PDB file of C-alpha atoms and ligand atoms in Angstrom:
ATOM      1  CA  MET A   6     104.847  73.109  82.318  1.00 88.00           C
ATOM      2  CA  THR A   7     102.929  70.237  83.958  1.00 96.00           C
ATOM      3  CA  SER A   8     105.041  68.140  86.317  1.00 98.00           C
ATOM      4  CA  VAL A   9     105.051  64.407  85.765  1.00 98.00           C
ATOM      5  CA  ALA A  10     104.494  61.892  88.570  1.00 99.00           C
ATOM      6  CA  ILE A  11     105.122  58.173  88.143  1.00 99.00           C
ATOM      7  CA  VAL A  12     103.116  55.771  90.300  1.00 99.00           C
ATOM      8  CA  THR A  13     103.927  52.064  90.277  1.00 99.00           C
ATOM      9  CA  GLY A  14     101.231  49.560  91.206  1.00 98.00           C
ATOM     10  CA  ALA A  15      98.603  52.008  89.925  1.00 98.00           C
ATOM     11  CA  SER A  16      96.176  49.311  88.771  1.00 98.00           C
ATOM     12  CA  SER A  17      94.580  48.879  92.216  1.00 98.00           C
ATOM     13  CA  GLY A  18      94.420  49.952  95.855  1.00 98.00           C
ATOM     14  CA  ILE A  19      96.797  52.596  97.158  1.00 98.00           C
ATOM     15  CA  GLY A  20      98.489  53.105  93.784  1.00 98.00           C
ATOM     16  CA  ALA A  21      95.222  53.776  91.934  1.00 98.00           C
ATOM     17  CA  ALA A  22      94.053  56.158  94.663  1.00 98.00           C
ATOM     18  CA  THR A  23      97.418  57.939  94.552  1.00 99.00           C
ATOM     19  CA  ALA A  24      97.280  58.276  90.775  1.00 99.00           C
ATOM     20  CA  ARG A  25      93.787  59.807  91.012  1.00 98.00           C
ATOM     21  CA  ARG A  26      94.849  62.144  93.796  1.00 98.00           C
ATOM     22  CA  LEU A  27      98.060  63.324  92.118  1.00 98.00           C
ATOM     23  CA  ALA A  28      96.171  63.975  88.876  1.00 98.00           C
ATOM     24  CA  ALA A  29      93.715  66.086  90.885  1.00 98.00           C
ATOM     25  CA  GLU A  30      96.726  67.952  92.314  1.00 98.00           C
ATOM     26  CA  GLY A  31      97.727  68.869  88.741  1.00 98.00           C
ATOM     27  CA  PHE A  32     100.372  66.253  87.917  1.00 98.00           C
ATOM     28  CA  HIS A  33     100.447  64.378  84.630  1.00 98.00           C
ATOM     29  CA  VAL A  34     100.486  60.849  86.050  1.00 98.00           C
ATOM     30  CA  LEU A  35     102.260  57.918  84.468  1.00 98.00           C
ATOM     31  CA  ALA A  36     100.272  55.000  85.874  1.00 99.00           C
ATOM     32  CA  ALA A  37     102.386  51.836  85.816  1.00 99.00           C
ATOM     33  CA  ALA A  38     101.489  48.202  86.534  1.00 98.00           C
ATOM     34  CA  ARG A  39     101.175  44.891  84.687  1.00 98.00           C
ATOM     35  CA  ARG A  40      97.413  44.862  84.034  1.00 98.00           C
ATOM     36  CA  ALA A  41      96.916  47.109  81.006  1.00 98.00           C
ATOM     37  CA  GLU A  42      93.112  46.984  81.023  1.00 98.00           C
ATOM     38  CA  ARG A  43      92.822  48.263  84.560  1.00 98.00           C
ATOM     39  CA  LEU A  44      95.287  51.057  83.785  1.00 98.00           C
ATOM     40  CA  ALA A  45      93.274  52.034  80.717  1.00 98.00           C
ATOM     41  CA  ASP A  46      90.105  52.290  82.862  1.00 98.00           C
ATOM     42  CA  LEU A  47      91.964  54.398  85.424  1.00 98.00           C
ATOM     43  CA  VAL A  48      93.359  56.757  82.792  1.00 98.00           C
ATOM     44  CA  ALA A  49      89.886  57.141  81.247  1.00 98.00           C
ATOM     45  CA  GLU A  50      88.475  57.962  84.683  1.00 98.00           C
ATOM     46  CA  ILE A  51      91.197  60.536  85.415  1.00 98.00           C
ATOM     47  CA  THR A  52      90.852  62.117  81.987  1.00 98.00           C
ATOM     48  CA  SER A  53      87.086  62.408  82.228  1.00 98.00           C
ATOM     49  CA  ALA A  54      87.537  64.143  85.593  1.00 98.00           C
ATOM     50  CA  GLY A  55      89.723  66.739  83.845  1.00 98.00           C
ATOM     51  CA  GLY A  56      93.114  65.312  84.835  1.00 98.00           C
ATOM     52  CA  GLN A  57      96.048  64.043  82.800  1.00 98.00           C
ATOM     53  CA  ALA A  58      97.419  60.514  82.872  1.00 98.00           C
ATOM     54  CA  THR A  59      99.129  57.939  80.690  1.00 98.00           C
ATOM     55  CA  ALA A  60      99.055  54.185  81.196  1.00 98.00           C
ATOM     56  CA  VAL A  61     102.395  52.376  81.093  1.00 98.00           C
ATOM     57  CA  THR A  62     102.290  48.603  81.216  1.00 98.00           C
ATOM     58  CA  CYS A  63     105.285  47.643  83.299  1.00 98.00           C
ATOM     59  CA  ASP A  64     106.536  44.668  85.287  1.00 99.00           C
ATOM     60  CA  ILE A  65     108.940  46.054  87.875  1.00 98.00           C
ATOM     61  CA  THR A  66     110.695  42.690  88.166  1.00 98.00           C
ATOM     62  CA  SER A  67     111.945  43.030  84.574  1.00 98.00           C
ATOM     63  CA  ASP A  68     114.905  45.222  83.532  1.00 98.00           C
ATOM     64  CA  GLU A  69     113.522  45.530  80.034  1.00 98.00           C
ATOM     65  CA  SER A  70     110.063  46.514  81.186  1.00 98.00           C
ATOM     66  CA  VAL A  71     111.421  49.136  83.581  1.00 99.00           C
ATOM     67  CA  ALA A  72     113.610  50.526  80.782  1.00 98.00           C
ATOM     68  CA  GLY A  73     110.317  50.979  78.886  1.00 98.00           C
ATOM     69  CA  LEU A  74     108.932  52.930  81.849  1.00 98.00           C
ATOM     70  CA  ALA A  75     111.994  55.214  81.798  1.00 98.00           C
ATOM     71  CA  GLU A  76     111.475  55.681  78.065  1.00 98.00           C
ATOM     72  CA  ALA A  77     107.816  56.618  78.654  1.00 98.00           C
ATOM     73  CA  ALA A  78     108.986  59.113  81.279  1.00 98.00           C
ATOM     74  CA  ALA A  79     111.390  60.649  78.777  1.00 98.00           C
ATOM     75  CA  GLN A  80     108.479  61.121  76.346  1.00 97.00           C
ATOM     76  CA  ALA A  81     106.164  62.588  79.002  1.00 97.00           C
ATOM     77  CA  PRO A  82     104.981  66.159  78.544  1.00 96.00           C
ATOM     78  CA  GLY A  83     106.943  67.773  81.375  1.00 97.00           C
ATOM     79  CA  PRO A  84     109.702  67.379  83.962  1.00 98.00           C
ATOM     80  CA  VAL A  85     109.577  64.191  86.023  1.00 98.00           C
ATOM     81  CA  THR A  86     109.459  65.506  89.586  1.00 98.00           C
ATOM     82  CA  LEU A  87     107.853  62.637  91.507  1.00 99.00           C
ATOM     83  CA  LEU A  88     108.239  58.875  91.683  1.00 99.00           C
ATOM     84  CA  VAL A  89     105.973  56.851  93.954  1.00 99.00           C
ATOM     85  CA  ASN A  90     107.354  53.343  94.457  1.00 99.00           C
ATOM     86  CA  ASN A  91     104.126  51.714  95.537  1.00 98.00           C
ATOM     87  CA  ALA A  92     103.969  48.346  93.735  1.00 98.00           C
ATOM     88  CA  GLY A  93     104.427  45.505  96.181  1.00 98.00           C
ATOM     89  CA  GLY A  94     102.622  43.132  98.438  1.00 98.00           C
ATOM     90  CA  ALA A  95     102.654  40.103 100.700  1.00 98.00           C
ATOM     91  CA  ARG A  96     102.354  36.402 100.049  1.00 98.00           C
ATOM     92  CA  GLY A  97     101.508  33.960 102.797  1.00 97.00           C
ATOM     93  CA  LEU A  98     101.318  34.184 106.578  1.00 97.00           C
ATOM     94  CA  ASP A  99     103.425  31.176 107.417  1.00 97.00           C
ATOM     95  CA  PRO A 100     105.953  30.831 110.209  1.00 98.00           C
ATOM     96  CA  VAL A 101     109.611  31.101 109.231  1.00 98.00           C
ATOM     97  CA  GLU A 102     109.882  27.388 110.051  1.00 98.00           C
ATOM     98  CA  SER A 103     107.619  26.426 107.153  1.00 98.00           C
ATOM     99  CA  GLY A 104     107.436  29.513 104.939  1.00 97.00           C
ATOM    100  CA  SER A 105     107.614  29.046 101.187  1.00 98.00           C
ATOM    101  CA  VAL A 106     110.932  30.073  99.644  1.00 98.00           C
ATOM    102  CA  ALA A 107     109.055  30.992  96.464  1.00 98.00           C
ATOM    103  CA  ASP A 108     106.780  33.379  98.402  1.00 98.00           C
ATOM    104  CA  TRP A 109     109.780  34.999 100.094  1.00 98.00           C
ATOM    105  CA  GLN A 110     111.494  35.307  96.714  1.00 98.00           C
ATOM    106  CA  TRP A 111     108.412  36.983  95.186  1.00 98.00           C
ATOM    107  CA  MET A 112     108.147  39.448  98.069  1.00 98.00           C
ATOM    108  CA  TYR A 113     111.831  40.368  97.826  1.00 98.00           C
ATOM    109  CA  ASP A 114     111.681  40.678  94.031  1.00 98.00           C
ATOM    110  CA  VAL A 115     108.660  42.971  93.935  1.00 98.00           C
ATOM    111  CA  ASN A 116     109.015  45.095  97.076  1.00 98.00           C
ATOM    112  CA  VAL A 117     112.785  45.419  97.243  1.00 99.00           C
ATOM    113  CA  LEU A 118     114.390  44.806  93.857  1.00 99.00           C
ATOM    114  CA  GLY A 119     111.400  46.383  92.093  1.00 99.00           C
ATOM    115  CA  THR A 120     111.879  49.583  94.095  1.00 99.00           C
ATOM    116  CA  LEU A 121     115.624  49.463  93.421  1.00 99.00           C
ATOM    117  CA  ARG A 122     115.213  48.883  89.693  1.00 98.00           C
ATOM    118  CA  VAL A 123     112.587  51.605  89.161  1.00 99.00           C
ATOM    119  CA  THR A 124     114.429  54.133  91.318  1.00 99.00           C
ATOM    120  CA  GLN A 125     117.713  53.555  89.482  1.00 98.00           C
ATOM    121  CA  ALA A 126     115.987  53.932  86.115  1.00 98.00           C
ATOM    122  CA  LEU A 127     114.165  57.163  87.013  1.00 98.00           C
ATOM    123  CA  LEU A 128     116.841  58.922  89.101  1.00 98.00           C
ATOM    124  CA  PRO A 129     118.456  60.747  86.151  1.00 98.00           C
ATOM    125  CA  ALA A 130     115.121  62.232  85.054  1.00 98.00           C
ATOM    126  CA  LEU A 131     114.172  63.160  88.620  1.00 98.00           C
ATOM    127  CA  GLU A 132     117.504  64.915  89.139  1.00 98.00           C
ATOM    128  CA  ALA A 133     117.318  66.642  85.750  1.00 98.00           C
ATOM    129  CA  SER A 134     113.980  68.173  86.791  1.00 98.00           C
ATOM    130  CA  GLY A 135     115.908  70.286  89.326  1.00 98.00           C
ATOM    131  CA  SER A 136     113.773  69.100  92.249  1.00 98.00           C
ATOM    132  CA  GLY A 137     112.851  65.439  92.436  1.00 98.00           C
ATOM    133  CA  THR A 138     110.909  63.517  95.065  1.00 99.00           C
ATOM    134  CA  ILE A 139     111.152  59.769  95.571  1.00 99.00           C
ATOM    135  CA  VAL A 140     108.434  58.178  97.682  1.00 99.00           C
ATOM    136  CA  VAL A 141     108.855  54.636  98.963  1.00 99.00           C
ATOM    137  CA  VAL A 142     105.652  52.974 100.146  1.00 99.00           C
ATOM    138  CA  SER A 143     106.988  50.515 102.682  1.00 98.00           C
ATOM    139  CA  SER A 144     104.886  49.500 105.692  1.00 98.00           C
ATOM    140  CA  THR A 145     104.761  49.319 109.464  1.00 98.00           C
ATOM    141  CA  ALA A 146     105.939  45.779 108.618  1.00 98.00           C
ATOM    142  CA  GLY A 147     109.221  47.511 107.760  1.00 98.00           C
ATOM    143  CA  LEU A 148     109.538  48.786 111.310  1.00 98.00           C
ATOM    144  CA  GLY A 149     108.649  45.726 113.371  1.00 97.00           C
ATOM    145  CA  VAL A 150     108.017  42.013 113.081  1.00 97.00           C
ATOM    146  CA  TYR A 151     105.028  39.795 113.784  1.00 96.00           C
ATOM    147  CA  GLU A 152     104.373  36.062 113.854  1.00 96.00           C
ATOM    148  CA  GLY A 153     103.744  34.708 110.376  1.00 97.00           C
ATOM    149  CA  GLY A 154     105.017  37.906 108.806  1.00 97.00           C
ATOM    150  CA  GLY A 155     108.669  36.866 108.406  1.00 98.00           C
ATOM    151  CA  GLY A 156     108.852  37.057 104.617  1.00 98.00           C
ATOM    152  CA  TYR A 157     106.870  40.285 104.316  1.00 98.00           C
ATOM    153  CA  THR A 158     108.559  42.041 107.230  1.00 98.00           C
ATOM    154  CA  ALA A 159     111.981  41.012 105.879  1.00 98.00           C
ATOM    155  CA  ALA A 160     111.140  42.515 102.489  1.00 98.00           C
ATOM    156  CA  LYS A 161     109.634  45.677 103.956  1.00 98.00           C
ATOM    157  CA  HIS A 162     112.603  46.128 106.328  1.00 98.00           C
ATOM    158  CA  ALA A 163     114.834  45.951 103.234  1.00 98.00           C
ATOM    159  CA  GLN A 164     112.654  48.456 101.385  1.00 98.00           C
ATOM    160  CA  THR A 165     112.840  50.776 104.402  1.00 98.00           C
ATOM    161  CA  ALA A 166     116.626  50.356 104.351  1.00 98.00           C
ATOM    162  CA  ILE A 167     116.695  51.481 100.708  1.00 98.00           C
ATOM    163  CA  ALA A 168     114.803  54.683 101.591  1.00 98.00           C
ATOM    164  CA  GLY A 169     117.114  55.540 104.495  1.00 98.00           C
ATOM    165  CA  THR A 170     120.295  54.727 102.597  1.00 98.00           C
ATOM    166  CA  LEU A 171     119.219  56.630  99.512  1.00 98.00           C
ATOM    167  CA  ARG A 172     118.438  59.759 101.550  1.00 98.00           C
ATOM    168  CA  LEU A 173     121.992  59.719 102.923  1.00 98.00           C
ATOM    169  CA  GLU A 174     123.547  59.072  99.529  1.00 98.00           C
ATOM    170  CA  LEU A 175     121.569  61.787  97.724  1.00 98.00           C
ATOM    171  CA  CYS A 176     122.130  64.487 100.345  1.00 98.00           C
ATOM    172  CA  GLY A 177     123.396  67.627  98.591  1.00 98.00           C
ATOM    173  CA  ARG A 178     121.596  66.861  95.345  1.00 98.00           C
ATOM    174  CA  PRO A 179     118.141  68.244  94.436  1.00 98.00           C
ATOM    175  CA  LEU A 180     116.371  65.046  95.463  1.00 98.00           C
ATOM    176  CA  ARG A 181     114.431  64.073  98.554  1.00 98.00           C
ATOM    177  CA  VAL A 182     113.360  60.657  99.776  1.00 99.00           C
ATOM    178  CA  ILE A 183     110.120  60.079 101.666  1.00 99.00           C
ATOM    179  CA  GLU A 184     109.100  56.807 103.270  1.00 99.00           C
ATOM    180  CA  ILE A 185     105.411  56.111 103.863  1.00 99.00           C
ATOM    181  CA  ASP A 186     104.639  53.349 106.362  1.00 98.00           C
ATOM    182  CA  PRO A 187     100.958  52.435 106.497  1.00 98.00           C
ATOM    183  CA  GLY A 188      99.488  50.052 109.043  1.00 97.00           C
ATOM    184  CA  MET A 189      96.281  48.202 108.224  1.00 96.00           C
ATOM    185  CA  VAL A 190      94.747  49.446 104.956  1.00 98.00           C
ATOM    186  CA  LYS A 191      91.566  47.865 103.638  1.00 97.00           C
ATOM    187  CA  THR A 192      92.240  47.549  99.914  1.00 96.00           C
ATOM    188  CA  ASP A 193      90.501  45.148  97.532  1.00 94.00           C
ATOM    189  CA  GLU A 194      93.454  43.023  96.513  1.00 96.00           C
ATOM    190  CA  PHE A 195      96.222  43.099  99.142  1.00 97.00           C
ATOM    191  CA  GLY A 196      94.640  40.304 101.221  1.00 96.00           C
ATOM    192  CA  LEU A 197      93.590  38.308  98.156  1.00 96.00           C
ATOM    193  CA  VAL A 198      97.187  38.296  96.885  1.00 96.00           C
ATOM    194  CA  ARG A 199      98.451  37.378 100.348  1.00 97.00           C
ATOM    195  CA  PHE A 200      96.022  34.459 100.740  1.00 97.00           C
ATOM    196  CA  GLU A 201      96.009  33.210  97.124  1.00 96.00           C
ATOM    197  CA  GLY A 202      92.499  34.464  96.355  1.00 96.00           C
ATOM    198  CA  ASP A 203      90.908  33.214  99.610  1.00 97.00           C
ATOM    199  CA  ALA A 204      88.371  36.050 100.084  1.00 96.00           C
ATOM    200  CA  GLU A 205      87.183  34.792 103.471  1.00 96.00           C
ATOM    201  CA  ARG A 206      90.695  34.783 104.928  1.00 96.00           C
ATOM    202  CA  ALA A 207      91.404  38.170 103.398  1.00 96.00           C
ATOM    203  CA  ALA A 208      88.210  39.668 104.871  1.00 95.00           C
ATOM    204  CA  ALA A 209      88.961  38.230 108.330  1.00 95.00           C
ATOM    205  CA  VAL A 210      91.982  40.547 108.631  1.00 94.00           C
ATOM    206  CA  TYR A 211      89.672  43.571 108.798  1.00 94.00           C
ATOM    207  CA  ALA A 212      86.729  41.883 110.564  1.00 95.00           C
ATOM    208  CA  GLY A 213      85.189  44.100 113.225  1.00 96.00           C
ATOM    209  CA  VAL A 214      87.864  46.787 112.922  1.00 96.00           C
ATOM    210  CA  PRO A 215      86.065  50.112 113.181  1.00 95.00           C
ATOM    211  CA  GLY A 216      87.541  52.320 110.474  1.00 94.00           C
ATOM    212  CA  PRO A 217      90.537  50.607 108.919  1.00 96.00           C
ATOM    213  CA  LEU A 218      92.523  52.928 106.655  1.00 97.00           C
ATOM    214  CA  VAL A 219      91.402  52.999 103.026  1.00 98.00           C
ATOM    215  CA  ALA A 220      93.563  53.612  99.969  1.00 98.00           C
ATOM    216  CA  GLU A 221      92.527  57.275  99.778  1.00 98.00           C
ATOM    217  CA  ASP A 222      93.875  57.893 103.311  1.00 98.00           C
ATOM    218  CA  VAL A 223      97.337  56.747 102.238  1.00 98.00           C
ATOM    219  CA  ALA A 224      97.087  58.666  98.952  1.00 99.00           C
ATOM    220  CA  ASP A 225      96.315  61.744 101.031  1.00 99.00           C
ATOM    221  CA  CYS A 226      99.500  61.204 103.085  1.00 99.00           C
ATOM    222  CA  ILE A 227     101.593  60.680  99.953  1.00 99.00           C
ATOM    223  CA  ALA A 228     100.166  63.774  98.264  1.00 98.00           C
ATOM    224  CA  TRP A 229     100.705  65.917 101.356  1.00 98.00           C
ATOM    225  CA  CYS A 230     104.341  64.832 101.746  1.00 98.00           C
ATOM    226  CA  ALA A 231     105.076  65.239  98.041  1.00 98.00           C
ATOM    227  CA  THR A 232     103.599  68.730  97.812  1.00 98.00           C
ATOM    228  CA  ARG A 233     105.523  70.312 100.705  1.00 98.00           C
ATOM    229  CA  PRO A 234     107.985  73.041  99.631  1.00 98.00           C
ATOM    230  CA  GLU A 235     111.053  71.469  98.033  1.00 98.00           C
ATOM    231  CA  HIS A 236     113.360  72.188 101.010  1.00 98.00           C
ATOM    232  CA  VAL A 237     111.071  70.206 103.354  1.00 98.00           C
ATOM    233  CA  ASN A 238     111.785  66.468 103.576  1.00 98.00           C
ATOM    234  CA  ILE A 239     109.273  64.350 105.484  1.00 98.00           C
ATOM    235  CA  ASP A 240     111.672  61.467 106.125  1.00 98.00           C
ATOM    236  CA  ARG A 241     109.060  59.000 107.283  1.00 98.00           C
ATOM    237  CA  LEU A 242     105.319  59.073 107.789  1.00 98.00           C
ATOM    238  CA  VAL A 243     103.779  56.253 109.821  1.00 98.00           C
ATOM    239  CA  VAL A 244     100.001  56.051 109.484  1.00 98.00           C
ATOM    240  CA  ARG A 245      97.667  53.549 111.110  1.00 98.00           C
ATOM    241  CA  PRO A 246      93.938  53.414 111.753  1.00 98.00           C
ATOM    242  CA  ARG A 247      92.951  54.704 115.193  1.00 98.00           C
ATOM    243  CA  ALA A 248      91.858  51.149 116.035  1.00 98.00           C
ATOM    244  CA  GLN A 249      95.392  49.804 115.498  1.00 97.00           C
ATOM    245  CA  ALA A 250      97.687  51.020 118.243  1.00 96.00           C
ATOM    246  CA  ALA A 251     100.425  48.604 117.182  1.00 95.00           C
ATOM    247  CA  GLN A 252     100.831  45.635 114.853  1.00 90.00           C
ATOM    248  CA  HIS A 253      99.612  43.315 117.633  1.00 91.00           C
ATOM    249  CA  LYS A 254      97.085  45.661 119.239  1.00 95.00           C
ATOM    250  CA  VAL A 255      93.946  45.954 117.120  1.00 96.00           C
ATOM    251  CA  HIS A 256      90.560  46.967 118.530  1.00 97.00           C
ATOM    252  CA  ARG A 257      87.657  44.914 117.100  1.00 97.00           C
ATOM    253  CA  VAL A 258      83.962  45.258 117.875  1.00 96.00           C
TER     254      VAL A 258
HETATM  255  N1  LIG B   6      97.034  47.103 102.239  1.00 52.89           N
HETATM  256  C1  LIG B   6      97.770  47.219 103.320  1.00 52.89           C
HETATM  257  O1  LIG B   6      97.346  46.886 104.442  1.00 52.89           O
HETATM  258  C2  LIG B   6      99.174  47.775 103.239  1.00 52.89           C
HETATM  259  C3  LIG B   6      99.775  48.211 104.420  1.00 52.89           C
HETATM  260  C4  LIG B   6     101.072  48.725 104.369  1.00 52.89           C
HETATM  261  C5  LIG B   6     101.739  48.797 103.175  1.00 52.89           C
HETATM  262  N2  LIG B   6     101.143  48.363 102.024  1.00 52.89           N
HETATM  263  C6  LIG B   6     101.917  48.446 100.792  1.00 52.89           C
HETATM  264  O2  LIG B   6     101.269  49.360  99.923  1.00 52.89           O
HETATM  265  C7  LIG B   6     101.509  48.986  98.575  1.00 52.89           C
HETATM  266  C8  LIG B   6     100.184  48.863  97.833  1.00 52.89           C
HETATM  267  O3  LIG B   6      99.370  47.940  98.509  1.00 52.89           O
HETATM  268  P1  LIG B   6      97.805  47.750  98.192  1.00 52.89           P
HETATM  269  O4  LIG B   6      97.125  47.429  99.465  1.00 52.89           O
HETATM  270  O5  LIG B   6      97.316  48.863  97.353  1.00 52.89           O
HETATM  271  O6  LIG B   6      97.883  46.371  97.366  1.00 52.89           O
HETATM  272  P2  LIG B   6      97.286  45.925  95.945  1.00 52.89           P
HETATM  273  O7  LIG B   6      95.928  46.505  95.739  1.00 52.89           O
HETATM  274  O8  LIG B   6      97.462  44.444  95.896  1.00 52.89           O
HETATM  275  O9  LIG B   6      98.245  46.637  94.902  1.00 52.89           O
HETATM  276  C9  LIG B   6      99.502  46.151  94.544  1.00 52.89           C
HETATM  277  C10 LIG B   6      99.876  46.785  93.225  1.00 52.89           C
HETATM  278  O10 LIG B   6     101.198  46.343  92.864  1.00 52.89           O
HETATM  279  C11 LIG B   6     101.199  45.985  91.505  1.00 52.89           C
HETATM  280  N3  LIG B   6     102.234  44.992  91.224  1.00 52.89           N
HETATM  281  C12 LIG B   6     102.412  43.785  91.805  1.00 52.89           C
HETATM  282  N4  LIG B   6     103.451  43.145  91.235  1.00 52.89           N
HETATM  283  C13 LIG B   6     103.926  43.985  90.270  1.00 52.89           C
HETATM  284  C14 LIG B   6     104.970  43.893  89.314  1.00 52.89           C
HETATM  285  N5  LIG B   6     105.751  42.808  89.233  1.00 52.89           N
HETATM  286  N6  LIG B   6     105.176  44.930  88.469  1.00 52.89           N
HETATM  287  C15 LIG B   6     104.389  46.027  88.533  1.00 52.89           C
HETATM  288  N7  LIG B   6     103.397  46.183  89.421  1.00 52.89           N
HETATM  289  C16 LIG B   6     103.157  45.159  90.267  1.00 52.89           C
HETATM  290  C17 LIG B   6      99.792  45.442  91.235  1.00 52.89           C
HETATM  291  O11 LIG B   6      99.448  45.617  89.866  1.00 52.89           O
HETATM  292  P3  LIG B   6      99.475  44.493  88.719  1.00 52.89           P
HETATM  293  O12 LIG B   6      99.033  43.206  89.367  1.00 52.89           O
HETATM  294  O13 LIG B   6      98.504  45.020  87.701  1.00 52.89           O
HETATM  295  O14 LIG B   6     100.871  44.490  88.221  1.00 52.89           O
HETATM  296  C18 LIG B   6      98.945  46.378  92.091  1.00 52.89           C
HETATM  297  O15 LIG B   6      98.588  47.529  91.352  1.00 52.89           O
HETATM  298  C19 LIG B   6     102.330  47.690  98.619  1.00 52.89           C
HETATM  299  O16 LIG B   6     103.703  47.996  98.507  1.00 52.89           O
HETATM  300  C20 LIG B   6     102.012  47.159 100.017  1.00 52.89           C
HETATM  301  O17 LIG B   6     103.041  46.309 100.495  1.00 52.89           O
HETATM  302  C21 LIG B   6      99.863  47.862 102.028  1.00 52.89           C
END
């Protein structure tokens, strides 16, 4: 029977690339996000390439909406073996001194509580499959801090803490937890969301960087980790572009 993979934040960037890649790997993908039209386009694209996918409109900050995602998973045509908690993002690049409480709240709600809510809702199905994999897409911002990144690094540190804690708590059950920590990834919307639609500011982040990661690079990492034999747990995979040796050390030409 076809295994089912759930990908949150599948309407753009890393999530969309991961949905495409997992469908190519043979999963039936439940593609979840808020923007239904974009999900419909993605599902049409996957289907026309010979893959299987279903769009699930879902806001991961809503209990009710996430219950709908769990319901869609229960109706899916196979065991739910993989959950990719990818939905998330950053808002603002302000110092702690003047950062917006609303931005910090949004980042905590989506990255942290969204991951918590979706994971809680899907855990029973993942366990019932006999071999479940939970992927948490955190960030190198979950491993270190940088000026202006206080709200995002706080949220990503918390998301990283969920992955580590969950792995300890689930030990002995047929579930593994994988944390993916990308560095700089050039996706279409991450910077636009961070800078409230300011395309120039968003583009400046990647200016002159030879070969930033693209969404497909991260999808490749996720797919590789998730398709290792079930007894193999890649705890954490940190992936950066070659031009980014550290958060503060980026080569530009
Ligand atoms: N780009 C980078 O440099 C980078 C680096 C490290 C880690 N990451 C992490 O990788 C993940 C994906 O980033 P990306 O670059 O692909 O960003 P993106 O293109 O902005 O994608 C974010 C996705 O999250 C979804 N989302 C946001 N709020 C949501 C909500 N309340 N409910 C459901 N879905 C929601 C969005 O879909 P809708 O708006 O349709 O809901 C979108 O599909 C994020 O967790 C990000 O923090 C990114």
